[in-house]
Amino acid sequence: MTEPVIHVLDERTVNQIAAGEVVERPASVVKELVENAIDAGADLVRVEVTTDRTHVTVIRVQDNGVGMDRADAVLAFREHATSKIARIDDLDRVATMGFRGEALASIASIADVTLTTRPKGGDVIAGTQVRIRGGGALEVAEVGAPEGTTQEVRDLFFNTPARRKFLKSLHTELAHIHGVVEKTALAHPEVSFRLVHNGKERVATHRTTDLRETAAALFGTDLHADLIPLAFEASAVRVGGYISRPAHSRADLYQVFLSINARPVSSPAIVRALKEGYGTLLPADRYPVAFVTLAVDPAQVDVNVHPTKKLVRLSREREICDAVAAAVRAALDGRDLLSAPPARPAPAWKPAPPIPARTTGIAEAPALYARSDRRLRQTSLPLAGAERNLLPEIEVLGQVDTTYIVGRADNHSLIVIDQHAAHERILYEQATEKQQDGQKTQELIVPVLITFTAQEAELVKDALPALEEEGFALDEFGPDTYAVSAIPIVLGRMEDPAVVRDLVSALVREAPRDPVGRREAITRRVACRGAIKAGDPLTREQMRRLVDQLAHTKSPYTCPHGRPTVLSFSPDELAAMFRRT
């Protein structure tokens, strides 16, 4: 008889495989232990993180929840041992953060874990301490302990070195831990959270019934007055929380926080509904600051999609999204939105007005045209090889929706140019050329002070070398605050400190790790931020200058992100569109 090819895996191997799904990084450990604390009824959760120069070495989560007796403390390390559900039907109405019974067993299989606990109230004087390393035998002892539970994790991934090798930098891992604490605190404002790193308190929230107070504790009191409450009820959902006025928008999704039944979740569909509620008050590439809480019948929510519980399925998703959009519209309706940017004009065709002949300087022109003129002057220097002209001769006719330049080519084709994509291409090539020439930085007359969130501040530390390479000069100026004293030369004159903060924040979040990819990502983002925008009105002369600058780039047909800059419709194609052929 031959040896069998199929083997039944031993328990320790099974647990390590399961741990790969549940524990992706140190932040995963924090998430699982914090969820356990909340499910235990804690209203005070303290997370302590200790690091050396390169790694997270200790994670300690202490809570004042109900605690456990000796028998339950031992059972907690058994795989699929849980107090949250008892049978399959319970999955249809899960109301706790955890329920799978995998977390402690998974963590214990790849780390050194010590659990110290004592039940709250009753006659139990001594606590129980359980220790396990790498899924080995449990060591159980009676110890003195406060009521509640303390869970300590050391040497994470000590027996799975491949997993440790693929962790990101220390600051990136710390940023993920900050993110877990932020999301959980916003989903549970009734719980007080503390996050301590190497003995220094980095996050502190207090128990409250007002989510806005928790948001202010995490992101600053300036945000407090800018938030608008949500209060809307439909048959499928009750929508609550807060959203920002349109002017307080962001370039990315970082400060859009969603929770369903007090569980932090991600949902592209709900984010789209959120933006839909703002309508034209937000540009297509901007996002609000939002803290949205949804109360949904647990039977309509499937939380058992993935071991990390980040994703959920909603059986009435369309109705819920419609309710979110309606909630946002109702909250904004009739509100004072004076801080919002002026609404874009309705889509329309109009020939571009020339700058009045009596004008002797651009300062006398309307402010909107003056801003565009400053940006075009910034790209007026010829590029290497500028004698080439890769586009046909184009007669500019006008502007559509203050977004597209329409013209007629010398071969009678209709030409449509995306003004933002075109100027972005010009800026990108100039930025690349100035890098090669060593011209990158311009000093600011007055440094711009930027205060980041605790999570962003960790990422900034990691990105500083790349930002400096690109032409930014940032110096620490207090807790989580940096003074920006220089910016890339392609950004032109510094008009708004918020632009620098927005730009640096976006760069920090998007830049890849490898130096070449990081520089390329930063160069593209700088070009995007400094370019003329969709919605910027242009005079006919400004349009001609933009088209001429685009024609002398090396790749005039796409922006740095690969989107087309120019579309051409030949007479035959136009005839076919009108069914004239």
Coordinates of C-alpha atoms in Angstrom, one line a residue:
M1 CA 0.0 0.0 0.0
T2 CA 1.3 3.4 -0.9
E3 CA 1.5 6.3 1.5
P4 CA -1.6 8.5 1.2
V5 CA -1.2 11.8 -0.6
I6 CA -3.8 13.6 1.4
H7 CA -3.0 14.5 5.0
V8 CA -5.0 15.8 7.9
L9 CA -3.3 18.9 9.2
D10 CA -2.4 19.1 12.8
E11 CA -4.2 21.6 15.0
R12 CA -1.2 24.0 15.3
T13 CA -0.9 24.2 11.5
V14 CA -4.6 24.8 11.1
N15 CA -4.5 27.6 13.6
Q16 CA -1.5 29.3 11.8
I17 CA -3.4 29.1 8.5
A18 CA -6.4 30.7 10.2
A19 CA -4.2 33.3 11.7
G20 CA -3.1 34.4 8.2
E21 CA -6.7 35.4 7.5
V22 CA -7.5 37.1 10.8
V23 CA -4.1 38.7 11.7
E24 CA -2.6 40.5 8.8
R25 CA -0.5 43.0 10.8
P26 CA -0.2 44.5 14.3
A27 CA -3.3 46.6 13.7
S28 CA -5.3 43.4 13.2
V29 CA -4.3 42.3 16.8
V30 CA -5.4 45.7 18.2
K31 CA -8.7 45.4 16.3
E32 CA -9.5 41.9 17.6
L33 CA -8.6 42.7 21.2
V34 CA -10.4 46.0 21.2
E35 CA -13.5 44.3 19.8
N36 CA -13.3 41.7 22.6
A37 CA -13.2 44.5 25.2
I38 CA -16.2 46.3 23.7
D39 CA -18.2 43.0 23.7
A40 CA -17.3 42.5 27.3
G41 CA -19.2 45.7 28.1
A42 CA -16.1 47.9 28.8
D43 CA -16.6 51.7 28.8
L44 CA -12.8 52.3 29.2
V45 CA -10.3 50.7 26.8
R46 CA -6.6 51.5 27.0
V47 CA -4.3 50.4 24.1
E48 CA -0.6 50.5 24.8
V49 CA 1.9 49.9 22.0
T50 CA 5.6 49.5 22.5
T51 CA 8.1 49.6 19.6
D52 CA 11.8 49.4 19.0
R53 CA 13.4 51.2 16.0
T54 CA 11.8 48.9 13.4
H55 CA 9.0 46.8 14.8
V56 CA 6.0 46.7 17.1
T57 CA 7.2 44.6 20.1
V58 CA 4.3 44.7 22.5
I59 CA 0.6 45.3 22.2
R60 CA -1.4 45.6 25.4
V61 CA -5.1 46.1 25.6
Q62 CA -6.7 46.7 29.0
D63 CA -10.5 47.1 29.7
N64 CA -12.9 47.4 32.6
G65 CA -15.4 45.0 31.2
V66 CA -17.1 42.0 32.9
G67 CA -13.9 39.9 33.0
M68 CA -13.8 36.1 33.1
D69 CA -13.5 33.3 35.7
R70 CA -10.8 30.7 35.4
A71 CA -12.8 28.2 33.3
D72 CA -13.8 30.8 30.7
A73 CA -10.3 32.3 30.5
V74 CA -9.0 28.9 29.5
L75 CA -11.8 28.2 27.1
A76 CA -11.2 31.6 25.4
F77 CA -8.1 30.2 23.7
R78 CA -9.9 27.2 22.1
E79 CA -10.6 27.7 18.4
H80 CA -14.2 28.6 17.7
A81 CA -14.9 29.1 21.3
T82 CA -17.2 32.1 21.8
S83 CA -19.8 33.6 24.1
K84 CA -21.4 35.6 21.3
I85 CA -23.4 32.9 19.5
A86 CA -24.5 29.4 20.3
R87 CA -26.0 28.0 17.0
I88 CA -26.2 28.7 13.3
D89 CA -29.4 30.7 13.6
D90 CA -27.6 33.3 15.8
L91 CA -25.7 34.5 12.7
D92 CA -28.9 36.1 11.4
R93 CA -29.0 38.5 14.3
V94 CA -25.4 39.1 15.4
A95 CA -25.3 42.2 17.6
T96 CA -21.7 41.9 18.9
M97 CA -18.4 43.0 17.3
G98 CA -17.0 39.5 17.3
F99 CA -18.7 36.1 17.0
R100 CA -16.4 33.7 15.2
G101 CA -14.3 32.6 18.2
E102 CA -11.1 32.7 16.1
A103 CA -9.2 35.8 17.3
L104 CA -7.4 34.6 20.5
A105 CA -6.6 31.2 19.1
S106 CA -5.2 32.7 15.9
I107 CA -3.2 35.3 17.7
A108 CA -1.8 32.8 20.2
S109 CA -0.6 30.5 17.4
I110 CA 1.8 33.2 16.1
A111 CA 2.7 35.2 19.2
D112 CA 3.4 35.1 23.0
V113 CA 0.0 35.9 24.6
T114 CA -0.8 36.6 28.2
L115 CA -4.4 37.1 29.4
T116 CA -5.0 38.4 32.9
T117 CA -8.6 38.7 34.0
R118 CA -11.0 38.9 37.0
P119 CA -14.8 39.0 36.9
K120 CA -16.5 42.2 37.8
G121 CA -18.4 42.1 41.1
G122 CA -19.1 38.9 43.0
D123 CA -16.9 37.2 45.6
V124 CA -13.9 36.4 43.4
I125 CA -10.8 38.1 44.9
A126 CA -8.0 36.6 42.8
G127 CA -7.7 36.8 39.1
T128 CA -6.6 34.3 36.5
Q129 CA -3.6 34.6 34.2
V130 CA -3.3 32.4 31.1
R131 CA -0.2 32.3 29.0
I132 CA 0.4 30.6 25.7
R133 CA 3.3 30.9 23.1
G134 CA 3.0 29.8 19.5
G135 CA 0.0 27.6 20.1
G136 CA 1.7 25.5 22.7
A137 CA 0.4 24.3 26.1
L138 CA -1.5 26.8 28.3
E139 CA 0.1 28.0 31.5
V140 CA -2.6 28.9 34.0
A141 CA -2.0 30.7 37.3
E142 CA -3.9 32.5 40.0
V143 CA -2.8 36.2 40.3
G144 CA -3.8 39.5 41.8
A145 CA -5.7 41.5 39.1
P146 CA -8.1 44.4 38.8
E147 CA -11.6 43.7 37.5
G148 CA -11.8 43.4 33.8
T149 CA -9.3 42.0 31.3
T150 CA -5.8 42.8 30.1
Q151 CA -4.5 41.1 27.0
E152 CA -0.8 41.4 26.1
V153 CA 0.8 40.2 22.9
R154 CA 4.6 39.9 22.4
D155 CA 6.8 38.6 19.6
L156 CA 4.1 38.7 16.9
F157 CA 4.9 36.5 13.9
F158 CA 7.9 35.1 15.7
N159 CA 7.2 31.6 14.2
T160 CA 6.1 32.9 10.8
P161 CA 9.0 35.0 9.7
A162 CA 7.7 35.3 6.1
R163 CA 4.7 37.2 7.4
R164 CA 6.9 39.6 9.4
K165 CA 9.1 40.2 6.4
F166 CA 6.1 41.6 4.4
L167 CA 5.1 44.1 7.1
K168 CA 5.4 47.8 6.1
S169 CA 7.6 50.3 7.8
L170 CA 7.1 51.0 11.5
H171 CA 5.4 54.3 11.0
T172 CA 3.0 52.8 8.5
E173 CA 2.1 50.0 10.9
L174 CA 1.6 52.5 13.7
A175 CA -0.6 54.5 11.3
H176 CA -2.8 51.4 10.8
I177 CA -3.1 51.0 14.6
H178 CA -4.2 54.7 14.9
G179 CA -6.8 54.0 12.2
V180 CA -8.2 51.0 14.0
V181 CA -8.6 53.1 17.2
E182 CA -10.1 56.0 15.4
K183 CA -12.7 53.9 13.6
T184 CA -13.7 52.0 16.7
A185 CA -13.9 55.1 18.8
L186 CA -16.2 56.8 16.3
A187 CA -18.4 53.7 16.1
H188 CA -18.6 53.6 20.0
P189 CA -18.5 57.2 21.4
E190 CA -20.0 55.8 24.6
V191 CA -16.6 54.2 25.3
S192 CA -13.5 56.1 26.4
F193 CA -10.4 55.2 24.4
R194 CA -6.7 55.8 25.1
L195 CA -3.9 55.0 22.7
V196 CA -0.4 55.1 24.2
H197 CA 2.8 54.7 22.2
N198 CA 6.1 54.1 24.1
G199 CA 4.5 55.8 27.2
K200 CA 3.2 58.8 25.3
E201 CA -0.5 59.3 25.0
R202 CA -1.4 59.7 21.3
V203 CA -5.2 59.4 21.3
A204 CA -7.7 60.2 24.1
T205 CA -11.5 60.2 23.8
H206 CA -14.1 60.5 26.6
R207 CA -17.4 58.7 27.1
T208 CA -20.1 60.8 25.5
T209 CA -23.5 60.5 23.9
D210 CA -22.5 63.0 21.1
L211 CA -20.5 61.6 18.3
R212 CA -19.4 65.1 17.4
E213 CA -17.4 65.3 20.6
T214 CA -15.5 62.1 19.8
A215 CA -14.8 63.5 16.3
A216 CA -13.4 66.7 17.8
A217 CA -11.2 64.8 20.2
L218 CA -9.7 62.8 17.3
F219 CA -9.5 65.5 14.6
G220 CA -9.5 68.8 16.3
T221 CA -12.0 71.3 17.6
D222 CA -11.9 73.3 14.4
L223 CA -14.0 70.6 12.8
H224 CA -16.6 70.7 15.6
A225 CA -18.4 73.8 14.4
D226 CA -18.3 72.8 10.7
L227 CA -20.3 69.6 11.2
I228 CA -23.9 69.3 10.2
P229 CA -26.1 66.6 11.9
L230 CA -27.8 63.8 10.0
A231 CA -31.1 62.6 11.2
F232 CA -33.2 60.6 8.7
E233 CA -35.4 57.5 9.0
A234 CA -36.6 55.2 6.2
S235 CA -38.2 51.7 6.3
A236 CA -34.8 50.0 5.8
V237 CA -32.5 52.2 7.9
R238 CA -32.1 55.0 10.4
V239 CA -29.3 57.4 9.4
G240 CA -27.4 59.5 12.0
G241 CA -24.1 61.1 12.5
Y242 CA -22.5 64.3 11.0
I243 CA -21.2 65.6 7.7
S244 CA -19.1 68.6 6.9
R245 CA -20.0 71.7 4.9
P246 CA -18.8 71.3 1.3
A247 CA -15.8 73.7 1.8
H248 CA -14.4 71.3 4.4
S249 CA -13.8 68.6 1.8
R250 CA -10.8 66.3 1.3
A251 CA -8.9 64.9 -1.7
D252 CA -9.4 61.3 -0.5
L253 CA -11.7 59.1 1.6
Y254 CA -9.6 59.2 4.7
Q255 CA -12.1 61.0 6.8
V256 CA -15.3 59.2 5.6
F257 CA -16.2 56.9 8.5
L258 CA -19.1 54.5 8.2
S259 CA -20.6 52.2 10.9
I260 CA -23.5 49.8 10.7
N261 CA -25.0 48.8 14.0
A262 CA -21.9 50.2 15.7
R263 CA -19.6 48.2 13.5
P264 CA -17.0 50.1 11.5
V265 CA -17.4 49.0 7.8
S266 CA -16.2 49.9 4.3
S267 CA -18.8 50.4 1.6
P268 CA -18.1 52.0 -1.8
A269 CA -21.9 52.0 -2.5
I270 CA -22.7 54.0 0.6
V271 CA -19.8 56.4 -0.1
R272 CA -21.2 57.0 -3.6
A273 CA -24.6 57.7 -2.0
L274 CA -23.0 60.1 0.4
K275 CA -21.5 62.1 -2.5
E276 CA -24.8 61.9 -4.4
G277 CA -26.4 63.7 -1.6
Y278 CA -24.1 66.6 -2.0
G279 CA -24.9 66.9 -5.7
T280 CA -22.9 69.6 -7.4
L281 CA -21.8 71.1 -4.1
L282 CA -18.7 68.9 -4.2
P283 CA -16.3 68.5 -7.2
A284 CA -16.1 64.9 -8.6
D285 CA -12.6 64.4 -7.1
R286 CA -13.4 65.7 -3.6
Y287 CA -15.0 63.9 -0.5
P288 CA -16.7 65.3 2.6
V289 CA -15.6 64.7 6.1
A290 CA -18.4 62.4 7.3
F291 CA -19.2 60.3 10.4
V292 CA -22.2 58.3 9.3
T293 CA -24.0 55.8 11.6
L294 CA -26.6 53.4 10.2
A295 CA -29.0 51.4 12.3
V296 CA -30.3 48.4 10.2
D297 CA -32.2 45.3 11.2
P298 CA -29.5 42.7 12.0
A299 CA -31.4 40.2 9.9
Q300 CA -30.7 42.4 6.9
V301 CA -26.9 42.5 7.5
D302 CA -24.6 39.6 6.7
V303 CA -21.4 40.2 8.8
N304 CA -20.0 36.7 8.1
V305 CA -18.4 37.6 4.8
H306 CA -14.8 37.5 5.8
P307 CA -12.8 36.6 9.0
T308 CA -11.7 40.3 9.4
K309 CA -15.4 41.4 9.4
K310 CA -14.5 44.5 7.4
L311 CA -17.0 43.8 4.7
V312 CA -20.8 43.3 5.2
R313 CA -23.6 42.4 2.8
L314 CA -26.8 44.4 2.9
S315 CA -29.9 42.7 1.6
R316 CA -31.6 46.0 1.0
E317 CA -28.5 48.0 -0.1
R318 CA -30.3 50.1 -2.8
E319 CA -32.9 51.3 -0.3
I320 CA -30.2 52.0 2.3
C321 CA -28.1 54.0 -0.2
D322 CA -31.1 56.0 -1.3
A323 CA -31.8 56.8 2.4
V324 CA -28.2 58.0 2.9
A325 CA -28.4 60.3 -0.1
A326 CA -31.7 61.7 1.0
A327 CA -30.4 62.2 4.6
V328 CA -27.5 64.3 3.2
R329 CA -29.8 66.4 1.0
A330 CA -32.1 67.0 3.9
A331 CA -29.3 68.0 6.2
L332 CA -27.8 70.5 3.7
D333 CA -31.2 71.9 2.6
G334 CA -31.6 75.4 4.0
R335 CA -28.3 75.3 5.8
D336 CA -25.8 78.2 5.8
L337 CA -23.3 77.1 3.3
L338 CA -21.6 80.4 2.8
S339 CA -18.2 78.8 3.3
A340 CA -18.8 76.5 0.3
P341 CA -17.2 77.3 -3.0
P342 CA -19.4 79.0 -5.6
A343 CA -21.6 76.6 -7.5
R344 CA -20.5 75.7 -11.0
P345 CA -22.5 77.2 -13.7
A346 CA -25.0 75.0 -15.6
P347 CA -23.5 73.2 -18.6
A348 CA -23.6 75.6 -21.4
W349 CA -21.9 76.7 -24.6
K350 CA -20.5 80.1 -24.9
P351 CA -17.6 81.7 -26.8
A352 CA -14.8 82.7 -24.5
P353 CA -14.6 86.5 -23.8
P354 CA -11.3 88.1 -24.7
I355 CA -9.5 90.1 -22.0
P356 CA -10.6 93.7 -22.5
A357 CA -8.3 95.7 -24.8
R358 CA -8.0 98.4 -22.2
T359 CA -6.4 95.9 -19.8
T360 CA -2.8 96.8 -19.1
G361 CA -2.1 94.1 -16.6
I362 CA -3.7 90.8 -15.6
A363 CA -4.5 92.2 -12.1
E364 CA -7.2 94.3 -13.8
A365 CA -8.9 91.2 -15.3
P366 CA -11.6 89.3 -13.4
A367 CA -10.2 87.3 -10.5
L368 CA -11.2 84.0 -11.9
Y369 CA -9.3 84.6 -15.2
A370 CA -6.4 86.0 -13.2
R371 CA -6.0 82.8 -11.3
S372 CA -5.9 80.8 -14.5
D373 CA -3.4 83.3 -16.0
R374 CA -1.0 82.8 -13.1
R375 CA -1.1 79.0 -13.6
L376 CA -0.5 79.4 -17.4
R377 CA 2.4 81.7 -16.7
Q378 CA 3.9 79.1 -14.5
T379 CA 4.1 76.7 -17.5
S380 CA 5.1 79.4 -20.1
L381 CA 8.8 78.4 -20.2
P382 CA 9.5 76.2 -23.2
L383 CA 10.2 72.5 -22.7
A384 CA 13.2 70.8 -24.2
G385 CA 12.3 70.0 -27.8
A386 CA 9.6 72.7 -27.8
E387 CA 10.2 73.4 -31.5
R388 CA 8.1 70.2 -32.2
N389 CA 4.4 70.5 -32.6
L390 CA 2.6 67.2 -32.3
L391 CA -0.9 68.5 -32.7
P392 CA -2.5 69.9 -35.8
E393 CA -3.1 73.7 -36.0
I394 CA -6.2 74.3 -33.9
E395 CA -8.5 77.3 -34.1
V396 CA -10.0 77.8 -30.6
L397 CA -13.8 78.3 -30.7
G398 CA -14.8 78.4 -27.1
Q399 CA -15.4 76.5 -23.9
V400 CA -18.1 74.0 -22.8
D401 CA -19.1 73.7 -19.2
T402 CA -15.9 75.6 -18.2
T403 CA -14.2 72.2 -18.6
Y404 CA -13.6 71.5 -22.3
I405 CA -11.9 73.6 -24.9
V406 CA -13.6 73.2 -28.3
G407 CA -11.7 74.0 -31.5
R408 CA -11.5 73.3 -35.2
A409 CA -8.4 71.6 -36.7
D410 CA -7.0 72.6 -40.1
N411 CA -8.3 69.3 -41.5
H412 CA -11.8 70.4 -40.5
S413 CA -12.0 68.0 -37.6
L414 CA -13.8 69.0 -34.4
I415 CA -11.3 69.0 -31.5
V416 CA -12.3 68.7 -27.8
I417 CA -9.6 69.2 -25.1
D418 CA -10.0 68.5 -21.4
Q419 CA -8.4 71.6 -20.0
H420 CA -7.4 70.0 -16.6
A421 CA -5.9 66.9 -18.2
A422 CA -4.0 69.1 -20.8
H423 CA -2.5 71.4 -18.2
E424 CA -1.7 68.4 -16.0
R425 CA 0.4 66.9 -18.8
I426 CA 2.3 70.2 -19.3
L427 CA 3.0 70.6 -15.6
Y428 CA 4.1 66.9 -15.3
E429 CA 6.6 67.3 -18.2
Q430 CA 8.0 70.5 -16.8
A431 CA 8.3 69.0 -13.3
T432 CA 10.2 66.1 -14.7
E433 CA 12.5 68.4 -16.7
K434 CA 13.2 70.6 -13.7
Q435 CA 14.1 67.6 -11.6
Q436 CA 16.7 66.7 -14.1
D437 CA 18.0 70.3 -14.0
G438 CA 18.0 70.4 -10.2
Q439 CA 15.3 73.1 -10.1
K440 CA 12.6 71.8 -7.7
T441 CA 12.0 74.1 -4.7
Q442 CA 10.6 77.6 -4.0
E443 CA 10.8 79.1 -0.6
L444 CA 7.6 80.4 1.0
I445 CA 7.7 83.9 2.4
V446 CA 5.7 82.8 5.4
P447 CA 5.9 79.1 6.4
V448 CA 2.6 77.2 6.4
L449 CA 1.8 75.4 9.6
I450 CA -0.1 72.1 9.2
T451 CA -1.5 70.0 12.0
F452 CA -2.1 66.4 11.0
T453 CA -4.1 63.8 12.8
A454 CA -2.2 61.3 14.9
Q455 CA -2.5 58.7 12.1
E456 CA -1.3 61.1 9.4
A457 CA 1.6 62.3 11.5
E458 CA 3.0 58.8 11.5
L459 CA 2.7 58.5 7.8
V460 CA 4.4 61.9 7.3
K461 CA 7.5 60.7 9.2
D462 CA 7.7 57.8 6.7
A463 CA 7.3 60.0 3.7
L464 CA 9.5 62.9 4.6
P465 CA 12.5 61.9 2.5
A466 CA 10.3 61.5 -0.6
L467 CA 8.6 64.8 0.0
E468 CA 11.9 66.6 0.4
E469 CA 13.2 64.9 -2.8
E470 CA 10.1 66.4 -4.6
G471 CA 10.7 69.9 -3.3
F472 CA 8.8 70.2 0.0
A473 CA 10.6 71.4 3.1
L474 CA 8.8 70.2 6.3
D475 CA 10.1 70.7 9.9
E476 CA 8.5 69.5 13.1
F477 CA 6.8 72.3 14.9
G478 CA 5.1 70.8 17.9
P479 CA 3.0 67.6 18.4
D480 CA 1.8 66.4 15.0
T481 CA 2.4 69.8 13.5
Y482 CA 4.9 70.7 10.7
A483 CA 6.0 74.0 9.3
V484 CA 6.2 73.9 5.5
S485 CA 8.8 76.4 4.4
A486 CA 9.2 75.4 0.7
I487 CA 7.1 73.7 -2.0
P488 CA 7.7 72.4 -5.5
I489 CA 8.3 75.1 -7.9
V490 CA 5.6 73.8 -10.3
L491 CA 2.9 74.7 -7.8
G492 CA 3.5 78.4 -8.4
R493 CA 2.6 81.0 -5.8
M494 CA 1.2 79.7 -2.6
E495 CA -2.4 80.9 -2.4
D496 CA -4.1 78.8 0.3
P497 CA -2.4 77.0 3.2
A498 CA -5.2 74.4 3.0
V499 CA -3.8 73.4 -0.4
V500 CA -0.5 72.4 1.1
R501 CA -2.1 70.4 3.8
D502 CA -4.4 68.6 1.4
L503 CA -1.6 67.9 -1.0
V504 CA 0.8 66.6 1.6
S505 CA -1.9 64.5 3.1
A506 CA -2.8 62.9 -0.3
L507 CA 0.9 62.3 -1.1
V508 CA 1.6 60.6 2.2
R509 CA -1.3 58.2 1.7
E510 CA -0.8 57.3 -2.0
A511 CA 3.0 57.2 -2.5
P512 CA 4.3 53.6 -3.0
R513 CA 7.3 52.3 -1.1
D514 CA 9.9 52.0 -3.9
P515 CA 11.8 55.2 -4.5
V516 CA 11.2 55.3 -8.3
G517 CA 7.4 54.7 -7.9
R518 CA 7.2 57.1 -5.0
R519 CA 8.8 59.9 -6.9
E520 CA 6.6 59.3 -9.9
A521 CA 3.4 59.2 -7.8
I522 CA 4.4 62.5 -6.1
T523 CA 5.3 64.2 -9.4
R524 CA 1.9 63.2 -10.8
R525 CA 0.0 64.4 -7.8
V526 CA 1.9 67.8 -7.7
A527 CA 1.1 68.3 -11.4
C528 CA -2.6 67.4 -10.8
R529 CA -2.8 69.9 -7.9
G530 CA -1.1 72.7 -9.7
A531 CA -3.1 72.4 -12.9
I532 CA -6.0 74.4 -14.2
K533 CA -9.2 72.8 -12.9
A534 CA -12.4 71.7 -14.5
G535 CA -14.8 74.6 -13.8
D536 CA -12.1 77.3 -14.2
P537 CA -13.3 79.8 -16.8
L538 CA -10.7 80.8 -19.5
T539 CA -10.5 83.6 -21.9
R540 CA -10.0 82.7 -25.5
E541 CA -6.4 83.9 -25.3
Q542 CA -5.8 81.7 -22.3
M543 CA -7.2 78.8 -24.2
R544 CA -4.9 79.4 -27.1
R545 CA -1.9 79.5 -24.8
L546 CA -2.9 76.3 -23.1
V547 CA -3.4 74.5 -26.5
D548 CA 0.0 75.8 -27.7
Q549 CA 1.7 74.6 -24.6
L550 CA 0.1 71.2 -24.9
A551 CA 1.1 70.9 -28.5
H552 CA 4.8 71.2 -27.6
T553 CA 4.9 68.5 -25.0
K554 CA 6.4 65.0 -25.7
S555 CA 3.1 63.2 -25.1
P556 CA 0.2 65.6 -25.7
Y557 CA -2.5 62.9 -26.0
T558 CA -2.8 61.8 -22.4
C559 CA -2.5 63.1 -18.9
P560 CA 0.1 61.5 -16.6
H561 CA -2.6 59.2 -15.3
G562 CA -3.4 57.9 -18.8
R563 CA -6.7 59.8 -19.4
P564 CA -7.1 61.3 -22.8
T565 CA -6.4 65.0 -23.2
V566 CA -7.6 65.5 -26.8
L567 CA -10.5 63.9 -28.7
S568 CA -10.9 64.5 -32.5
F569 CA -14.0 64.0 -34.6
S570 CA -13.4 63.9 -38.3
P571 CA -16.1 65.2 -40.7
D572 CA -16.9 61.6 -41.7
E573 CA -17.3 60.6 -38.0
L574 CA -19.6 63.6 -37.4
A575 CA -21.6 62.8 -40.4
A576 CA -22.0 59.2 -39.2
M577 CA -23.2 60.5 -35.8
F578 CA -25.9 62.5 -37.5
R579 CA -26.7 59.6 -39.9
R580 CA -25.7 61.6 -42.9
T581 CA -23.8 58.7 -44.5

